[in-house]
Short mmCIF file of C-alpha atoms and ligand atoms in Angstrom, two decimals:
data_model
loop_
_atom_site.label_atom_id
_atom_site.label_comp_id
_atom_site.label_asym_id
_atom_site.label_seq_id
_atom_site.Cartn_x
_atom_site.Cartn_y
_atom_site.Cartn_z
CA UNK G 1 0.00 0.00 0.00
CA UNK G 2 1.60 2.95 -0.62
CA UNK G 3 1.03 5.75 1.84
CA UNK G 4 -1.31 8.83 1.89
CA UNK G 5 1.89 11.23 1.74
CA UNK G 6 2.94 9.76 -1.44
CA UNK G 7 0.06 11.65 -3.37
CA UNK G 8 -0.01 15.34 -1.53
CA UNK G 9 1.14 17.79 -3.75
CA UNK G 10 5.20 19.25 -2.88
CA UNK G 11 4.77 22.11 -5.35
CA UNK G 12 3.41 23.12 -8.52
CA UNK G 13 5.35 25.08 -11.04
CA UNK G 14 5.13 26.29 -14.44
CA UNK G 15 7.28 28.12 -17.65
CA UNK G 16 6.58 29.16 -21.00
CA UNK G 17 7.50 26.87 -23.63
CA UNK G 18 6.49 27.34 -27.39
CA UNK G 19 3.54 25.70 -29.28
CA UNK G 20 3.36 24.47 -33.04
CA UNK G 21 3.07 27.94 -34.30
CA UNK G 22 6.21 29.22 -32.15
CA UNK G 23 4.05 31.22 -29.99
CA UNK G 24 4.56 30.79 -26.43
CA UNK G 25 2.42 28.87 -24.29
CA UNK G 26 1.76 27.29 -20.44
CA UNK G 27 3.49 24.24 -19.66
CA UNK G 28 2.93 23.51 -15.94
CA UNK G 29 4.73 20.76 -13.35
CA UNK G 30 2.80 18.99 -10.48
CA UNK G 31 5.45 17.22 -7.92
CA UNK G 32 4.36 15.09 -5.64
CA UNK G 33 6.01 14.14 -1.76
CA UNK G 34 6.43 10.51 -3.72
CA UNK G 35 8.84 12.17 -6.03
CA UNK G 36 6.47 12.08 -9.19
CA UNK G 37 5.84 14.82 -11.89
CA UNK G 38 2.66 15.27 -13.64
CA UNK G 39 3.93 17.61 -16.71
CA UNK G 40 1.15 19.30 -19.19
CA UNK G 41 1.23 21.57 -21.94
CA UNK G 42 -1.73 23.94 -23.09
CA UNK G 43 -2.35 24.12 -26.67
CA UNK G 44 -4.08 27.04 -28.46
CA UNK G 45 -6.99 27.89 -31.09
CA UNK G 46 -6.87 30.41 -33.91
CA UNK G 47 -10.76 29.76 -34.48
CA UNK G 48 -11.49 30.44 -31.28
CA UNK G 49 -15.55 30.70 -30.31
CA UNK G 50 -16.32 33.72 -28.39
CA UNK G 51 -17.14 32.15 -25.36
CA UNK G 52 -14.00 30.12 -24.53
CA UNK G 53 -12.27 30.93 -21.41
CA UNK G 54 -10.01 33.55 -21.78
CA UNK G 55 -6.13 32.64 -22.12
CA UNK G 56 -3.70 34.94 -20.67
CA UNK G 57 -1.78 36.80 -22.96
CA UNK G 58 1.01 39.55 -21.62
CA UNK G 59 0.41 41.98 -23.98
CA UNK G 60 3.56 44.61 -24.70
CA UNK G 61 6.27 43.91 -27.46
CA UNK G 62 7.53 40.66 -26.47
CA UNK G 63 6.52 37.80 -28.09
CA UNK G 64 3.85 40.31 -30.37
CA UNK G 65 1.76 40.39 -26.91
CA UNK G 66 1.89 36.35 -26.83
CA UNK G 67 4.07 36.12 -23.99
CA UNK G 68 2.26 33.60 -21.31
CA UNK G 69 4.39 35.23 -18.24
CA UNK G 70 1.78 36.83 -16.20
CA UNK G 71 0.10 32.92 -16.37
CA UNK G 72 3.20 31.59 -15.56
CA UNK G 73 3.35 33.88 -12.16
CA UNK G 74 -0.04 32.71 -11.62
CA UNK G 75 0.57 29.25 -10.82
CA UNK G 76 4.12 30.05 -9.27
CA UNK G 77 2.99 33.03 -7.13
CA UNK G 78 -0.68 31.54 -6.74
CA UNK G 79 -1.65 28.71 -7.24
CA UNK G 80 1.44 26.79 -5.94
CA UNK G 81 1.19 28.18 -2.39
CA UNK G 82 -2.99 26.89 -2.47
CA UNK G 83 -2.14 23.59 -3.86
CA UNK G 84 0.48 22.41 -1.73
CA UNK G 85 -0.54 19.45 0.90
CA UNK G 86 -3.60 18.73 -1.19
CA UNK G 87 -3.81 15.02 -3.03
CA UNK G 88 -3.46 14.42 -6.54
CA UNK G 89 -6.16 12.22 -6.42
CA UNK G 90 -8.78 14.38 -5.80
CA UNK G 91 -9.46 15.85 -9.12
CA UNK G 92 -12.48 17.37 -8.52
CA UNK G 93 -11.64 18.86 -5.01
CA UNK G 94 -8.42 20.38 -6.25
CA UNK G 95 -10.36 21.45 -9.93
CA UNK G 96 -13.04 23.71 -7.93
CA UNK G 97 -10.64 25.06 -5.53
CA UNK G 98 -9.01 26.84 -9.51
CA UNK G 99 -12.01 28.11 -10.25
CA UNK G 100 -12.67 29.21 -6.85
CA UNK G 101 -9.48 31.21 -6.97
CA UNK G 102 -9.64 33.05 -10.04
CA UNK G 103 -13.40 33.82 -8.99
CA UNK G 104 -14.69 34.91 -12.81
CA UNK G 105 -16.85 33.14 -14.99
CA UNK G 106 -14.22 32.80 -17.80
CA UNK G 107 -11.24 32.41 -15.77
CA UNK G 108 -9.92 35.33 -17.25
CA UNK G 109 -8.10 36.31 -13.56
CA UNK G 110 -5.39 33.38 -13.20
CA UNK G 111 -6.12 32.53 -17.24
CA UNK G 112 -7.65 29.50 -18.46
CA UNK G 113 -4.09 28.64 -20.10
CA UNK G 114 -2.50 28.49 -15.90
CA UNK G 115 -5.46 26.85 -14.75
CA UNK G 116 -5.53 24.29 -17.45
CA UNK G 117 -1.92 23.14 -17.36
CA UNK G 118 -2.13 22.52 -13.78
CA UNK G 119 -5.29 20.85 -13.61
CA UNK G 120 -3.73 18.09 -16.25
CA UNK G 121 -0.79 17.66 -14.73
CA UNK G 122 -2.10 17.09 -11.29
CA UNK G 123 -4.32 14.13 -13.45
CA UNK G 124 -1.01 12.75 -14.77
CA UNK G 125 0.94 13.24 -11.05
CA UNK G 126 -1.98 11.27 -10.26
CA UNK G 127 -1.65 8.33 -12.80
CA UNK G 128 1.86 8.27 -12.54
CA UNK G 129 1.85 7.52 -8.81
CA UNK G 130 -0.34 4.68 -9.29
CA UNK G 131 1.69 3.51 -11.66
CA UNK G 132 -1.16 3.01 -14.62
CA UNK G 133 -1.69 5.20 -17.64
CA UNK G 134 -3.58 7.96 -17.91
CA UNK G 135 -6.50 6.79 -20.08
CA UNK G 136 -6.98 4.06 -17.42
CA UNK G 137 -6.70 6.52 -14.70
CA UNK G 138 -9.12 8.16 -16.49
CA UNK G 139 -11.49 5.08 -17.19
CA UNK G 140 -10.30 2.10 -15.29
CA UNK G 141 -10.86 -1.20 -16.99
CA UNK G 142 -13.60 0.12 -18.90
CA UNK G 143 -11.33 2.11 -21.22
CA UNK G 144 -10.97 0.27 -24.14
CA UNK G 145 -12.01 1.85 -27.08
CA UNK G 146 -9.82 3.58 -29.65
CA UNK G 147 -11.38 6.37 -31.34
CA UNK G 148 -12.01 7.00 -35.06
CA UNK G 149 -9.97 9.52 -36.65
CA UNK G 150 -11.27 12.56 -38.58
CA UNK G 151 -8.41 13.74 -40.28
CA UNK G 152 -8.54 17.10 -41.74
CA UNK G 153 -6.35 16.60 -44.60
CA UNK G 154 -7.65 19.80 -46.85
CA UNK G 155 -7.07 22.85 -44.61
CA UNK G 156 -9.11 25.98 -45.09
CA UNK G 157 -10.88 28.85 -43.79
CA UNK G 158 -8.33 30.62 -40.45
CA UNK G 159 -5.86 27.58 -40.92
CA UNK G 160 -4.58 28.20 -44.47
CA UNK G 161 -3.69 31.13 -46.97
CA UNK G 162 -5.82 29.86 -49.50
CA UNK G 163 -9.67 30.78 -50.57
CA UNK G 164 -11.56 28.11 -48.93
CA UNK G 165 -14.18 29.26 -46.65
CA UNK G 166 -14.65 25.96 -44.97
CA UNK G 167 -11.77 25.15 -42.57
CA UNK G 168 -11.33 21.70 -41.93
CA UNK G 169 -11.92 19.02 -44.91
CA UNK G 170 -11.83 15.32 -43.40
CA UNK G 171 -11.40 11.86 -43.96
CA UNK G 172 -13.10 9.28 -41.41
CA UNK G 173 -11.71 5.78 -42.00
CA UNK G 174 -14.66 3.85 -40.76
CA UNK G 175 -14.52 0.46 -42.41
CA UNK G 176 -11.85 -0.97 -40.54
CA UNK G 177 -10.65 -3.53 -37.88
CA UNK G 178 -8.36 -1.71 -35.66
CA UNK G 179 -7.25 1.64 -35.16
CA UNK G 180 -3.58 0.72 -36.82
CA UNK G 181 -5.14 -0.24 -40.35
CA UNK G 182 -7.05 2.81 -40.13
CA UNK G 183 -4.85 4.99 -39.37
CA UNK G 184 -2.37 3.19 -42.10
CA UNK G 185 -5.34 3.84 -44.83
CA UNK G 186 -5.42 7.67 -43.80
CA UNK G 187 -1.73 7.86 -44.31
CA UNK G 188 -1.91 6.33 -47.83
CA UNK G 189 -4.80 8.52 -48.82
CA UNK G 190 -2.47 11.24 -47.07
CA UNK G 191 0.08 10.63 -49.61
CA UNK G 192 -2.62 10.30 -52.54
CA UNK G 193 -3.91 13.43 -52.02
CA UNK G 194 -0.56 14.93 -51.96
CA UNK G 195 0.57 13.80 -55.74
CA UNK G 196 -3.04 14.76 -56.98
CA UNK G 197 -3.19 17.89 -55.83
CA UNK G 198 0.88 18.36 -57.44
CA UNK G 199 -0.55 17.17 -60.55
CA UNK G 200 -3.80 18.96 -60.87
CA UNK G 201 -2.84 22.49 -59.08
CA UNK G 202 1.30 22.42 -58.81
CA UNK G 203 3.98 22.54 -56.26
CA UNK G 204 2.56 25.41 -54.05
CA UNK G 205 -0.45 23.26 -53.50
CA UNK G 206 1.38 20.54 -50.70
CA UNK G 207 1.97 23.33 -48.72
CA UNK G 208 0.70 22.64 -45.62
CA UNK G 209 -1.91 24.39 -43.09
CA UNK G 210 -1.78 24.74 -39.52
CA UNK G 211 -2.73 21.13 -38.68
CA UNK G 212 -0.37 19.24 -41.40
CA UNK G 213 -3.24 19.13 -44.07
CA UNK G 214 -2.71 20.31 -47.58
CA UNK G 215 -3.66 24.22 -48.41
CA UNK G 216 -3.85 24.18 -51.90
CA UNK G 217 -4.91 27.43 -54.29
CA UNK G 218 -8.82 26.27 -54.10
CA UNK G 219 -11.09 28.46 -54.64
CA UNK G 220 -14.66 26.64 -53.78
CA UNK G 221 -15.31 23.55 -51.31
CA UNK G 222 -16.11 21.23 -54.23
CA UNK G 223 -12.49 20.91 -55.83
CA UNK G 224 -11.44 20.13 -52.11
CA UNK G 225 -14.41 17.26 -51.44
CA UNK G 226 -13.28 16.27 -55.40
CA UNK G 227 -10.04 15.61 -54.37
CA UNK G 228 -10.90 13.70 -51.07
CA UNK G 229 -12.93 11.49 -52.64
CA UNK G 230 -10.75 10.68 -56.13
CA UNK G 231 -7.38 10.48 -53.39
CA UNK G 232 -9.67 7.88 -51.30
CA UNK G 233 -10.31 6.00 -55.00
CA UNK G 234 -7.55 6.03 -56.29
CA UNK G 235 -5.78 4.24 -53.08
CA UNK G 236 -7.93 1.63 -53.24
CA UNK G 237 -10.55 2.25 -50.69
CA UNK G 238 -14.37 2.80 -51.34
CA UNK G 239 -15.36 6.34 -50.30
CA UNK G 240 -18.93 6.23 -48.10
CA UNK G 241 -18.28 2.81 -46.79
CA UNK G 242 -14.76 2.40 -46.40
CA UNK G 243 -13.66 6.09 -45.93
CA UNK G 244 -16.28 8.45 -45.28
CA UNK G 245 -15.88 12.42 -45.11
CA UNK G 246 -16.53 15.12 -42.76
CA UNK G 247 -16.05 19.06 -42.59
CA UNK G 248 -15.65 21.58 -39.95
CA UNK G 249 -17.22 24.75 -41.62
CA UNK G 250 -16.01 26.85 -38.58
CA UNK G 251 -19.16 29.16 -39.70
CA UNK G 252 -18.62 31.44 -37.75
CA UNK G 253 -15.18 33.08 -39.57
CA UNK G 254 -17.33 33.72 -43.09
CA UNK G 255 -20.69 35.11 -41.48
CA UNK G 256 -21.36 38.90 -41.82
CA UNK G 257 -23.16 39.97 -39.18
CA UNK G 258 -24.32 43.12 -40.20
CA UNK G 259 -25.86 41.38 -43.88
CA UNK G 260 -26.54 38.32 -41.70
CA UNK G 261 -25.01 36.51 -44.80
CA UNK G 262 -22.50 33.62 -45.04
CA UNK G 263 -19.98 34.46 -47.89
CA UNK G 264 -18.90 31.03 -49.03
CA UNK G 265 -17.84 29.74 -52.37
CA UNK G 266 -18.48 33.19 -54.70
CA UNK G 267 -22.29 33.31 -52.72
CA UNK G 268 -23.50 35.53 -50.35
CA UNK G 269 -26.16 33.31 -48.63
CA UNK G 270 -28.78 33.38 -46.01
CA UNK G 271 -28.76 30.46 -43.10
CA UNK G 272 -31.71 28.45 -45.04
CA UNK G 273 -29.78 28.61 -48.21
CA UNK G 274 -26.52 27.80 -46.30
CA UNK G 275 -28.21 24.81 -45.30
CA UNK G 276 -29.73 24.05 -48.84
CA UNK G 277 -26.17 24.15 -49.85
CA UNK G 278 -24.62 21.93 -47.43
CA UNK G 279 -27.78 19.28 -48.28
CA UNK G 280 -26.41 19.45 -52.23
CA UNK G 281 -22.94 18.82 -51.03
CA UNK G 282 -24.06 15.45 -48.78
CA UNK G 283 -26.15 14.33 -51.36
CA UNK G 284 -22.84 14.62 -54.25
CA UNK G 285 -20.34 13.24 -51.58
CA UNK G 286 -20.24 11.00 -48.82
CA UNK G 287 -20.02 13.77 -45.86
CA UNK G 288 -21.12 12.03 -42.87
CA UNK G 289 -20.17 14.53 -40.43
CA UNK G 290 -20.44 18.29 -40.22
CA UNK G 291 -19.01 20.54 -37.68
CA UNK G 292 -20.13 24.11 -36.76
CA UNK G 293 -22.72 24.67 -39.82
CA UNK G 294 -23.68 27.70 -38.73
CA UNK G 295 -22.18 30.92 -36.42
CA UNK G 296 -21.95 29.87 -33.13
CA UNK G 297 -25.25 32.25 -31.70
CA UNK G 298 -27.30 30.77 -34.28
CA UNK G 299 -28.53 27.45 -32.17
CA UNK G 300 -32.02 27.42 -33.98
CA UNK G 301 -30.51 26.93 -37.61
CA UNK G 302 -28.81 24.08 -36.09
CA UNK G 303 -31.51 22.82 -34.78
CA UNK G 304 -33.36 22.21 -38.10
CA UNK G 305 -29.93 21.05 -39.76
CA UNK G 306 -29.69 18.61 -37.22
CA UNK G 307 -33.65 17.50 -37.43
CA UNK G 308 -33.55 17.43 -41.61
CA UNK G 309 -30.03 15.12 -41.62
CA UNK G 310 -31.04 12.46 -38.44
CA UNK G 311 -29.61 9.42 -39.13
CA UNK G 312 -27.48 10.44 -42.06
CA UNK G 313 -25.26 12.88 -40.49
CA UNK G 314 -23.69 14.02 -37.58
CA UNK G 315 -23.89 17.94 -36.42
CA UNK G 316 -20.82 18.89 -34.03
CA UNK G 317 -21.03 22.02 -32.20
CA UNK G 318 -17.34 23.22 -31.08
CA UNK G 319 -17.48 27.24 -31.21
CA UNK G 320 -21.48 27.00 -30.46
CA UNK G 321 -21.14 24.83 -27.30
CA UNK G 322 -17.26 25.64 -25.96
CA UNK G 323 -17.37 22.21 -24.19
CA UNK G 324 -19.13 24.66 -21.44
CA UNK G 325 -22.33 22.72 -19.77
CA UNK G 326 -24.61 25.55 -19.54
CA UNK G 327 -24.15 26.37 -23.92
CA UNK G 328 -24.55 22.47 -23.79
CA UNK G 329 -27.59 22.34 -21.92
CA UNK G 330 -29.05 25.11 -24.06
CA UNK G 331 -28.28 23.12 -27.16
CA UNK G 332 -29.61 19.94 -25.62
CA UNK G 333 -32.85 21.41 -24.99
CA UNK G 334 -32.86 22.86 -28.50
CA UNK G 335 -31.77 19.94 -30.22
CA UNK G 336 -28.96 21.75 -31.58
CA UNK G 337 -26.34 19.22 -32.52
CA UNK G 338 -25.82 15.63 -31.93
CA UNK G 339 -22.30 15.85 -31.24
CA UNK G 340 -19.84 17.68 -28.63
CA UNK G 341 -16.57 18.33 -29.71
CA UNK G 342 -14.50 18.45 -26.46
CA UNK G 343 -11.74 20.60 -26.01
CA UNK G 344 -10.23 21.33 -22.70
CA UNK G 345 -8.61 24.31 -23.16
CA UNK G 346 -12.02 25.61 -24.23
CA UNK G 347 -13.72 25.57 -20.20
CA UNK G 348 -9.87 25.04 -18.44
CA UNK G 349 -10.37 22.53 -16.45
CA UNK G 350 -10.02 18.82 -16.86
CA UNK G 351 -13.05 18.54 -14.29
CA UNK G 352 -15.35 20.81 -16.30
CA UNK G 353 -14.87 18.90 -19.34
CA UNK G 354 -15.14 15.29 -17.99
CA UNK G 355 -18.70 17.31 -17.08
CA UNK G 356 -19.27 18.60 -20.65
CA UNK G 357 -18.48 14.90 -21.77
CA UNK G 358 -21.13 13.19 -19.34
CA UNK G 359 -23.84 15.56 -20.25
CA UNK G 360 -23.47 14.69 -23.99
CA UNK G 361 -23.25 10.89 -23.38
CA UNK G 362 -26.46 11.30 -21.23
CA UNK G 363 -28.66 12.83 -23.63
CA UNK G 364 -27.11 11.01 -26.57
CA UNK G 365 -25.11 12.78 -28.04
CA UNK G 366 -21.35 11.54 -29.46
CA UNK G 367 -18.20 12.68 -28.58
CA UNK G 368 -15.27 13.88 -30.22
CA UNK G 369 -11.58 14.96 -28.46
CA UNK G 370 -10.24 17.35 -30.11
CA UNK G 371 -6.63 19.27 -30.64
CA UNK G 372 -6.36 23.06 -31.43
CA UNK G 373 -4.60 24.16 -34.56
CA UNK G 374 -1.75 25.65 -31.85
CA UNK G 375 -1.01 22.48 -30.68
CA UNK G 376 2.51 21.07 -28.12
CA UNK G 377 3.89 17.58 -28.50
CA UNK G 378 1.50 16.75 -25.23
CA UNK G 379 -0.52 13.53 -26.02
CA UNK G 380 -3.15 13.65 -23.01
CA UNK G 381 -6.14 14.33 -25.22
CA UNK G 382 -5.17 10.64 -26.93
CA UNK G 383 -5.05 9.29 -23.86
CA UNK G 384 -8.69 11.40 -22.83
CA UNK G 385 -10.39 9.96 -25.73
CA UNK G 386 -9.87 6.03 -25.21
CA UNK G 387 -10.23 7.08 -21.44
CA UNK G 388 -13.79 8.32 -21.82
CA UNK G 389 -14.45 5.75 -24.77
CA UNK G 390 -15.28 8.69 -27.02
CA UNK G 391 -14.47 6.80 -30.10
CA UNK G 392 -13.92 9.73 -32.02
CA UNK G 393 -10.82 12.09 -32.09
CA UNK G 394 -9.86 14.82 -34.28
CA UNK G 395 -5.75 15.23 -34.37
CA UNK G 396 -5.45 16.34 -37.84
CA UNK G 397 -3.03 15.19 -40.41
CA UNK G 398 -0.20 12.96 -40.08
CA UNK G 399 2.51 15.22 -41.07
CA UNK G 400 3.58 17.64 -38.59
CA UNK G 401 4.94 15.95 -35.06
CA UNK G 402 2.53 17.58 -32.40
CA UNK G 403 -0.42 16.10 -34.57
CA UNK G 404 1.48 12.52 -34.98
CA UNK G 405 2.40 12.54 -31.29
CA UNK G 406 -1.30 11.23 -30.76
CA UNK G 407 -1.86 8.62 -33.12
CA UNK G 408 1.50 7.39 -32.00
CA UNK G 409 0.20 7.81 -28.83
CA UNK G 410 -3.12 5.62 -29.68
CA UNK G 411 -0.54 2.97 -31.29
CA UNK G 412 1.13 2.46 -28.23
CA UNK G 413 -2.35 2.31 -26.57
CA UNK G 414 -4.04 -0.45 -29.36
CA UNK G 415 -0.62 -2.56 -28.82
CA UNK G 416 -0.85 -2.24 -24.63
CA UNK G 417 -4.83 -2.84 -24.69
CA UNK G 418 -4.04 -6.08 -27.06
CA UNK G 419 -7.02 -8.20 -27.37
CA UNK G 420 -9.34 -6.01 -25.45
CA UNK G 421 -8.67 -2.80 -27.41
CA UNK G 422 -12.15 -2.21 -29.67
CA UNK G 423 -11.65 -0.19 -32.95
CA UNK G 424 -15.69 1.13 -33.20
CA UNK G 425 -15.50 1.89 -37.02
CA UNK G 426 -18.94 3.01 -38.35
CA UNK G 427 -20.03 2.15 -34.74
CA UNK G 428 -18.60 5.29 -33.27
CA UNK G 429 -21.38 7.45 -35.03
CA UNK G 430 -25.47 7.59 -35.27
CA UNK G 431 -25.47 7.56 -38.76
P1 PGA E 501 -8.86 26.11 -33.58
O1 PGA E 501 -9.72 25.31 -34.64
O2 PGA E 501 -8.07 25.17 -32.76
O3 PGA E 501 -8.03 27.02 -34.44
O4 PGA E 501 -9.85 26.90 -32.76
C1 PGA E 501 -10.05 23.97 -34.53
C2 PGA E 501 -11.51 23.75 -34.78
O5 PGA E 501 -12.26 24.70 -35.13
O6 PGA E 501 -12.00 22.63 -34.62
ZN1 ZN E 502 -14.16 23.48 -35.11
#
């Protein structure tokens, strides 16, 4: 047995280390009197919804205003000194005491970005000192289930310096047996994608966005779908049953407000025409999932989306529901969505979101962890999604080494699960 002592908290510490765009971030250190470290690194958005909790930023010259110090004093000067003697094991005990000291509703006091870091790393001090992994901390000897990867392979929209409006174009490799020959299909359709679009569009067009995908010179979301699905053919796999698609529209970056208008694809549309469009595209390609459809105040055009595809596809909210229970609730209520898309740097601490996630299970609605395009070579959200049994995960594409760093995470995690680990396929979704 090992002794209470082991699992109080020694001190908590934290620096500023730099994230996948080179801008500095919170990377915070829980040490425990049993001589463990929980270490965890907060990532960051650049399609942020509005009512994410705030991260915070120094302002001034240094680092363009990115500088994470004033967090950084937070959790040395702050949060250390409340922390200390308390036990890494209780998560929830130790997550309400954060949000009882910053004392706002965003956390905009100590920053999100502080109270994040530490609140993962006390769940990985915690792991650690029982000696177990953290997706079995996490879910015991129910977690089992790897999750299906959308991987946005066509970047767009805030991600990439090209024309497309839509952000994120996916590919969802459903019709497979485990998460390793899934994950080896994406690749090769990775690596299809990338001579077609040399071929059709030239040598500029494998640039690649913020999370690895390609960025090529398109100008409307149908040469981008085009490509998925002739890269998916031409590899060998069947598109729809095999390898299905999915976008994030991230509406809310190409609605005018003041014309209530969307400007996508050379239109200037209203929200029922939006929709009308987004019905042609499912009916010419095999989109099975769509995230953010529509800005993220707009929860009744969701609702009807969501009502007229039922069954056929699934409607994520990520800037509408900010993994924040009370949006959730609202959506719930409204029907707004079928899917949460769970980021914890979104709400800031691991205890709100493990909330966000229950709430969605409970009133059936799937899952899906997800990075941010600012992302740190931290793996915990692979490790969060077969923890919670999400069976979904978006972690972009496999090209740039803080997006591999999880599916080389959920490698590791098929291979130490062996026979029990459960690749859900076209299971993972209500479609
Ligand atoms: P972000 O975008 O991390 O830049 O906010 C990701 C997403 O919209 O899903
Ligand atoms: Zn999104």
């Amino acid at each position: 047995m090992l002794e209470v002592d082991f699992f109080l908290i020694r001190n908590v510490r934290a620096r500023e280390v730099l994230d996948s765009r080179g801008n500095p971030t919170l990377e915070a250190e829980v040490l425990t009197e049993g001589g463990v470290v929980g270490r965890a690194s907060v990532p960051a958005g650049a399609s942020k919804g509005v009512h994410e909790a705030v991260e915070l930023r120094d302002g001034g010259k240094r680092f363009h205003g990115l500088g994470v110090l004033k967090a950084v004093r937070n959790v040395n000067e702050i949060i250390a000194k409340e922390l200390k003697g308390m036990d890494v094991r209780e998560q929830g005990k130790i997550d309400r005491k954060l949000i009882e000291l910053d004392g706002t509703p965003n956390k905009s006091r100590l920053g999100a970005n502080a109270v994040l870091g530490v609140s993962l790393a006390v769940a990985k001090a915690a792991a650690t000192s029982y000696g177990i992994p953290l997706y079995a901390y996490l879910g015991g000897i129910r977690a089992r289930t790897l999750p299906v990867p959308l991987m946005n392979i066509i970047n767009g929209g805030k991600h990439a310096g090209n024309e497309l409006k839509i952000q994120e174009f996916m590919i969802i490799p459903i019709g497979f047996k485990t998460f390793k020959e899934a994950l080896t299909a994406a690749c090769e359709i990775y690596y299809e994608l990338k001579s077609f679009l040399k071929e059709r569009y030239g040598l500029n067009a494998i640039n690649v966005g913020d999370e690895g995908g390609f960025a090529p010179p398109m100008k409307e979301s149908r040469e981008a779908l085009e490509a998925l699905v002739s890269s998916i053919e031409s590899t060998g796999y069947k598109p729809g049953s095999e390898v299905a698609l999915g976008i994030d529209a991230a509406a809310s970056n190409f609605y005018e407000e003041k014309k209530d208008k969307y400007i996508i694809d050379g239109k200037e549309l209203s929200s029922g025409e939006l929709a009308d469009y987004y019905m042609e595209l499912i009916s010419s390609y095999p989109i099975r999932s769509i995230e953010d459809p529509f800005h993220e105040e707009d929860f009744k055009s969701f609702a009807s989306f969501t009502r007229n595809v039922r069954g056929k596809v699934q409607v994520v909210g990520d800037d509408i529901f900010v993994t924040n229970v009370e949006r959730l609730k609202r959506g719930i209520e409204l029907g707004a969505a079928n899917a949460l898309l769970l980021k914890v740097n979104q709400i800031g601490t691991l205890t709100e979101a493990l909330e966000a996630a229950e709430l969605a299970f409970r009133s059936g609605y799937k899952v899906i962890v997800s990075h941010r395009s600012g992302e740190t070579e931290d793996d915990y959200i692979s490790d969060i999604a077969v923890g919670l049994n999400t069976g979904q995960i978006k972690t972009g594409a496999p090209a740039r080494g803080e997006r591999t760093v999880k599916y080389n995470r959920l490698i590791r995690i098929e291979e130490e699960l062996g026979g029990r680990a459960l690749y859900p396929g076209k299971e993972a979704f209500s479609f």
